[in-house]
mmCIF file of C-alpha atoms and ligand atoms in Angstrom:
data_model
loop_
_atom_site.group_PDB
_atom_site.id
_atom_site.type_symbol
_atom_site.label_atom_id
_atom_site.label_comp_id
_atom_site.label_asym_id
_atom_site.label_seq_id
_atom_site.Cartn_x
_atom_site.Cartn_y
_atom_site.Cartn_z
ATOM 1 C CA UNK A 1 1.726 -17.213 -13.735
ATOM 2 C CA UNK A 2 0.405 -14.190 -11.629
ATOM 3 C CA UNK A 3 -2.823 -13.789 -9.904
ATOM 4 C CA UNK A 4 -4.328 -11.412 -7.422
ATOM 5 C CA UNK A 5 -7.011 -12.140 -4.817
ATOM 6 C CA UNK A 6 -8.329 -11.285 -2.000
ATOM 7 C CA UNK A 7 -5.761 -11.868 1.727
ATOM 8 C CA UNK A 8 -6.770 -14.718 4.052
ATOM 9 C CA UNK A 9 -5.627 -15.400 7.073
ATOM 10 C CA UNK A 10 -3.429 -18.291 6.215
ATOM 11 C CA UNK A 11 -1.209 -15.160 3.853
ATOM 12 C CA UNK A 12 -0.520 -13.310 6.967
ATOM 13 C CA UNK A 13 3.380 -14.682 7.470
ATOM 14 C CA UNK A 14 3.733 -13.969 3.349
ATOM 15 C CA UNK A 15 2.716 -10.436 4.026
ATOM 16 C CA UNK A 16 4.205 -10.063 7.257
ATOM 17 C CA UNK A 17 7.380 -11.349 5.766
ATOM 18 C CA UNK A 18 7.314 -8.491 2.481
ATOM 19 C CA UNK A 19 6.166 -5.754 5.054
ATOM 20 C CA UNK A 20 8.972 -6.422 7.700
ATOM 21 C CA UNK A 21 11.657 -6.600 4.893
ATOM 22 C CA UNK A 22 10.504 -2.894 3.155
ATOM 23 C CA UNK A 23 10.611 -1.807 7.055
ATOM 24 C CA UNK A 24 14.416 -2.983 7.675
ATOM 25 C CA UNK A 25 15.683 -2.177 3.859
ATOM 26 C CA UNK A 26 13.667 0.372 2.497
ATOM 27 C CA UNK A 27 11.966 4.471 4.058
ATOM 28 C CA UNK A 28 8.895 3.514 2.056
ATOM 29 C CA UNK A 29 6.940 3.310 5.520
ATOM 30 C CA UNK A 30 7.942 5.117 8.575
ATOM 31 C CA UNK A 31 7.776 2.164 10.674
ATOM 32 C CA UNK A 32 10.956 1.271 11.826
ATOM 33 C CA UNK A 33 10.873 -2.070 14.192
ATOM 34 C CA UNK A 34 9.144 -5.363 12.014
ATOM 35 C CA UNK A 35 6.029 -5.619 13.335
ATOM 36 C CA UNK A 36 4.790 -9.137 15.126
ATOM 37 C CA UNK A 37 2.549 -11.850 14.670
ATOM 38 C CA UNK A 38 0.011 -10.769 17.176
ATOM 39 C CA UNK A 39 0.629 -6.960 15.438
ATOM 40 C CA UNK A 40 -0.079 -8.118 12.234
ATOM 41 C CA UNK A 41 -3.134 -10.138 13.377
ATOM 42 C CA UNK A 42 -4.702 -6.843 14.430
ATOM 43 C CA UNK A 43 -4.156 -5.401 11.442
ATOM 44 C CA UNK A 44 -5.710 -8.045 9.748
ATOM 45 C CA UNK A 45 -8.296 -8.247 11.806
ATOM 46 C CA UNK A 46 -8.803 -3.883 11.158
ATOM 47 C CA UNK A 47 -9.428 -5.231 7.502
ATOM 48 C CA UNK A 48 -12.611 -6.708 5.928
ATOM 49 C CA UNK A 49 -15.102 -6.116 3.336
ATOM 50 C CA UNK A 50 -14.813 -2.047 3.339
ATOM 51 C CA UNK A 51 -11.306 -2.303 3.572
ATOM 52 C CA UNK A 52 -10.358 -4.983 1.463
ATOM 53 C CA UNK A 53 -6.541 -6.573 1.125
ATOM 54 C CA UNK A 54 -5.395 -8.589 -2.017
ATOM 55 C CA UNK A 55 -2.338 -10.481 -2.620
ATOM 56 C CA UNK A 56 -0.046 -11.053 -5.311
ATOM 57 C CA UNK A 57 0.279 -14.639 -6.113
ATOM 58 C CA UNK A 58 3.014 -15.457 -8.579
ATOM 59 C CA UNK A 59 3.187 -19.784 -9.434
ATOM 60 C CA UNK A 60 0.980 -20.034 -6.097
ATOM 61 C CA UNK A 61 3.596 -17.698 -3.877
ATOM 62 C CA UNK A 62 2.148 -14.669 -2.360
ATOM 63 C CA UNK A 63 4.788 -12.025 -3.410
ATOM 64 C CA UNK A 64 3.453 -8.842 -3.105
ATOM 65 C CA UNK A 65 0.020 -7.256 -1.202
ATOM 66 C CA UNK A 66 -1.815 -4.144 -1.521
ATOM 67 C CA UNK A 67 -4.477 -2.842 1.447
ATOM 68 C CA UNK A 68 -6.994 0.304 1.606
ATOM 69 C CA UNK A 69 -6.712 0.937 5.496
ATOM 70 C CA UNK A 70 -9.488 2.716 7.364
ATOM 71 C CA UNK A 71 -7.892 5.908 7.218
ATOM 72 C CA UNK A 72 -9.607 7.113 10.822
ATOM 73 C CA UNK A 73 -11.728 5.899 12.952
ATOM 74 C CA UNK A 74 -14.063 9.222 13.216
ATOM 75 C CA UNK A 75 -17.060 8.212 11.181
ATOM 76 C CA UNK A 76 -17.470 11.210 8.820
ATOM 77 C CA UNK A 77 -14.254 9.511 7.149
ATOM 78 C CA UNK A 78 -15.953 6.573 6.233
ATOM 79 C CA UNK A 79 -15.628 6.904 2.278
ATOM 80 C CA UNK A 80 -11.726 7.551 2.724
ATOM 81 C CA UNK A 81 -9.373 4.743 2.996
ATOM 82 C CA UNK A 82 -5.295 4.960 2.624
ATOM 83 C CA UNK A 83 -3.924 2.668 0.245
ATOM 84 C CA UNK A 84 -0.152 0.577 0.990
ATOM 85 C CA UNK A 85 1.221 -1.815 -1.493
ATOM 86 C CA UNK A 86 4.648 -3.991 -1.292
ATOM 87 C CA UNK A 87 6.251 -6.303 -3.338
ATOM 88 C CA UNK A 88 9.189 -9.120 -2.116
ATOM 89 C CA UNK A 89 12.376 -7.395 -2.922
ATOM 90 C CA UNK A 90 13.491 -9.522 -5.651
ATOM 91 C CA UNK A 91 10.310 -9.439 -7.413
ATOM 92 C CA UNK A 92 9.852 -5.641 -7.715
ATOM 93 C CA UNK A 93 10.368 -4.010 -11.164
ATOM 94 C CA UNK A 94 7.929 -6.946 -12.899
ATOM 95 C CA UNK A 95 5.057 -5.534 -13.109
ATOM 96 C CA UNK A 96 3.256 -6.538 -9.980
ATOM 97 C CA UNK A 97 2.760 -3.465 -8.048
ATOM 98 C CA UNK A 98 1.250 -2.075 -11.383
ATOM 99 C CA UNK A 99 -1.267 -4.935 -11.209
ATOM 100 C CA UNK A 100 -1.630 -4.897 -7.510
ATOM 101 C CA UNK A 101 -2.404 -1.178 -7.965
ATOM 102 C CA UNK A 102 -4.962 -1.507 -10.560
ATOM 103 C CA UNK A 103 -6.771 -4.033 -9.002
ATOM 104 C CA UNK A 104 -6.932 -2.524 -5.298
ATOM 105 C CA UNK A 105 -8.599 0.769 -6.935
ATOM 106 C CA UNK A 106 -11.050 -0.817 -8.473
ATOM 107 C CA UNK A 107 -11.795 -2.800 -5.384
ATOM 108 C CA UNK A 108 -12.002 0.405 -3.653
ATOM 109 C CA UNK A 109 -14.585 1.418 -6.275
ATOM 110 C CA UNK A 110 -16.380 -1.837 -5.740
ATOM 111 C CA UNK A 111 -16.661 -1.536 -1.907
ATOM 112 C CA UNK A 112 -18.273 2.013 -2.326
ATOM 113 C CA UNK A 113 -15.089 3.992 -0.969
ATOM 114 C CA UNK A 114 -15.175 7.726 -2.385
ATOM 115 C CA UNK A 115 -11.950 8.876 -1.969
ATOM 116 C CA UNK A 116 -8.278 6.890 -1.360
ATOM 117 C CA UNK A 117 -5.178 8.754 0.025
ATOM 118 C CA UNK A 118 -1.153 7.759 -0.166
ATOM 119 C CA UNK A 119 1.716 8.828 1.814
ATOM 120 C CA UNK A 120 4.382 8.219 -0.263
ATOM 121 C CA UNK A 121 8.308 9.219 0.907
ATOM 122 C CA UNK A 122 9.488 12.020 -1.163
ATOM 123 C CA UNK A 123 11.395 10.396 -3.569
ATOM 124 C CA UNK A 124 9.870 7.093 -4.346
ATOM 125 C CA UNK A 125 9.096 7.983 -7.630
ATOM 126 C CA UNK A 126 8.146 4.425 -8.880
ATOM 127 C CA UNK A 127 5.344 4.719 -6.285
ATOM 128 C CA UNK A 128 4.550 7.714 -7.212
ATOM 129 C CA UNK A 129 4.593 7.231 -11.241
ATOM 130 C CA UNK A 130 1.869 4.144 -10.136
ATOM 131 C CA UNK A 131 -0.334 6.439 -8.477
ATOM 132 C CA UNK A 132 -0.288 9.054 -10.499
ATOM 133 C CA UNK A 133 -1.085 5.864 -13.138
ATOM 134 C CA UNK A 134 -4.685 5.409 -11.626
ATOM 135 C CA UNK A 135 -5.357 9.189 -11.137
ATOM 136 C CA UNK A 136 -3.747 10.216 -8.066
ATOM 137 C CA UNK A 137 -3.104 13.784 -7.407
ATOM 138 C CA UNK A 138 -0.267 15.318 -5.345
ATOM 139 C CA UNK A 139 -2.017 17.753 -3.208
ATOM 140 C CA UNK A 140 0.874 18.312 -0.932
ATOM 141 C CA UNK A 141 4.137 17.477 1.070
ATOM 142 C CA UNK A 142 5.030 17.292 4.393
ATOM 143 C CA UNK A 143 8.465 18.127 5.032
ATOM 144 C CA UNK A 144 10.862 16.930 7.152
ATOM 145 C CA UNK A 145 8.008 14.525 9.373
ATOM 146 C CA UNK A 146 10.515 11.399 9.210
ATOM 147 C CA UNK A 147 14.025 10.357 10.257
ATOM 148 C CA UNK A 148 15.109 7.065 9.063
ATOM 149 C CA UNK A 149 18.681 5.849 8.210
ATOM 150 C CA UNK A 150 19.858 9.436 9.449
ATOM 151 C CA UNK A 151 17.814 11.105 6.822
ATOM 152 C CA UNK A 152 15.205 13.506 7.568
ATOM 153 C CA UNK A 153 12.604 12.380 5.154
ATOM 154 C CA UNK A 154 9.407 14.542 3.411
ATOM 155 C CA UNK A 155 6.136 12.954 2.561
ATOM 156 C CA UNK A 156 4.214 13.390 -0.989
ATOM 157 C CA UNK A 157 0.221 13.605 -0.062
ATOM 158 C CA UNK A 158 -1.544 11.765 -3.249
ATOM 159 C CA UNK A 159 -5.188 11.270 -3.347
ATOM 160 C CA UNK A 160 -7.778 9.734 -5.862
ATOM 161 C CA UNK A 161 -11.185 10.950 -5.687
ATOM 162 C CA UNK A 162 -13.415 8.014 -7.248
ATOM 163 C CA UNK A 163 -15.500 9.746 -10.009
ATOM 164 C CA UNK A 164 -19.737 9.735 -9.593
ATOM 165 C CA UNK A 165 -21.619 6.929 -9.889
ATOM 166 C CA UNK A 166 -24.283 7.499 -13.292
HETATM 167 C C1 LIG B 1 6.806 0.222 -4.884
HETATM 168 C C2 LIG B 1 6.039 -0.945 -5.228
HETATM 169 C C3 LIG B 1 5.551 -1.704 -4.509
HETATM 170 C C4 LIG B 1 6.146 -1.004 -6.705
HETATM 171 O O1 LIG B 1 5.393 -2.640 -7.246
HETATM 172 P P1 LIG B 1 6.794 -3.151 -8.258
HETATM 173 O O2 LIG B 1 6.686 -4.391 -8.933
HETATM 174 O O3 LIG B 1 8.200 -3.141 -8.175
HETATM 175 O O4 LIG B 1 6.080 -1.772 -9.342
HETATM 176 P P2 LIG B 1 6.246 -2.514 -10.863
HETATM 177 O O5 LIG B 1 6.885 -3.449 -11.644
HETATM 178 O O6 LIG B 1 5.086 -2.981 -11.355
HETATM 179 O O7 LIG B 1 6.176 -0.735 -11.579
HETATM 180 C C5 LIG B 1 6.141 -0.338 -12.782
HETATM 181 C C6 LIG B 1 6.485 1.114 -13.387
HETATM 182 O O8 LIG B 1 6.914 1.778 -12.477
HETATM 183 C C7 LIG B 1 7.872 2.550 -13.523
HETATM 184 N N1 LIG B 1 9.293 2.783 -13.086
HETATM 185 C C8 LIG B 1 9.884 1.580 -12.700
HETATM 186 N N2 LIG B 1 11.342 2.765 -11.866
HETATM 187 C C9 LIG B 1 10.480 3.992 -11.898
HETATM 188 C C10 LIG B 1 10.844 5.117 -11.637
HETATM 189 N N3 LIG B 1 12.403 5.247 -10.942
HETATM 190 N N4 LIG B 1 10.597 6.154 -11.135
HETATM 191 C C11 LIG B 1 9.390 6.133 -12.157
HETATM 192 N N5 LIG B 1 8.710 5.134 -12.772
HETATM 193 C C12 LIG B 1 9.598 4.052 -12.370
HETATM 194 C C13 LIG B 1 8.363 1.659 -15.022
HETATM 195 O O9 LIG B 1 8.111 2.651 -16.108
HETATM 196 C C14 LIG B 1 6.409 1.156 -14.841
HETATM 197 O O10 LIG B 1 6.005 1.951 -15.281
HETATM 198 P P3 LIG B 1 4.463 1.979 -16.485
HETATM 199 O O11 LIG B 1 4.272 0.858 -16.887
HETATM 200 O O12 LIG B 1 3.806 3.201 -16.549
HETATM 201 O O13 LIG B 1 5.897 2.286 -17.648
HETATM 202 C C15 LIG B 1 7.720 -1.885 -5.027
HETATM 203 O O14 LIG B 1 8.370 -1.298 -5.787
HETATM 204 C C16 LIG B 1 7.945 -2.169 -3.829
HETATM 205 O O15 LIG B 1 7.817 -2.928 -2.836
HETATM 206 N N6 LIG B 1 8.780 -1.050 -3.262
HETATM 207 C C17 LIG B 1 9.163 -0.964 -1.647
HETATM 208 C C18 LIG B 1 8.025 -0.835 -0.595
HETATM 209 C C19 LIG B 1 7.208 0.543 -1.481
HETATM 210 O O16 LIG B 1 8.043 1.292 -2.428
HETATM 211 N N7 LIG B 1 5.971 0.510 -1.077
HETATM 212 C C20 LIG B 1 4.839 1.615 -1.546
HETATM 213 C C21 LIG B 1 5.168 2.394 -0.698
HETATM 214 S S1 LIG B 1 4.203 4.195 -0.795
#
């Protein structure tokens, strides 16, 4: 049974484990060093009603998460967030990322965001596909802005603007 729900502080160890696995084994994130408990606590505290974090639970075990983080602390950006989503390696490609994406996009609408931005390492075609499915459009490529595992990496910028409420 897959369930997606708002994250609680008790989920932070599982969220951190999933993220640190991705840091060490993928170029999906440009972090290189695993996150510490203190860094993750600060990250969690920087989220809240306007910047939700969701977790995906499979039979009661957290196997993925998604977040809408503040894009900038400059106030005029208040209606803009950045999307992240990660699924534990052995549970990937089973539809969990798709469900997380659908639910976090709904959450963004519910909390009144105007637009969501994603920065995706070029070549992460599954992630690009999942963003396109929920209405993200390609808005540009930042060339050779990252370097990981000995490779220079381009970043694909994608954006979704919520339709105006009638
Ligand atoms: C990206 C990630 C979150 C996706 O979660 P997931 O559970 O593996 O994804 P899903 O199983 O829901 O994806 C299924 C969809 O991907 C599509 N897909 C699978 N491989 C693909 C590929 N190589 N190219 C394009 N689409 C692909 C499937 O066709 C399916 O789409 P459909 O239902 O429209 O046919 C997960 O793989 C992950 O954590 N990867 C490492 C970290 C990462 O890349 N995070 C995103 C950072 S931007």
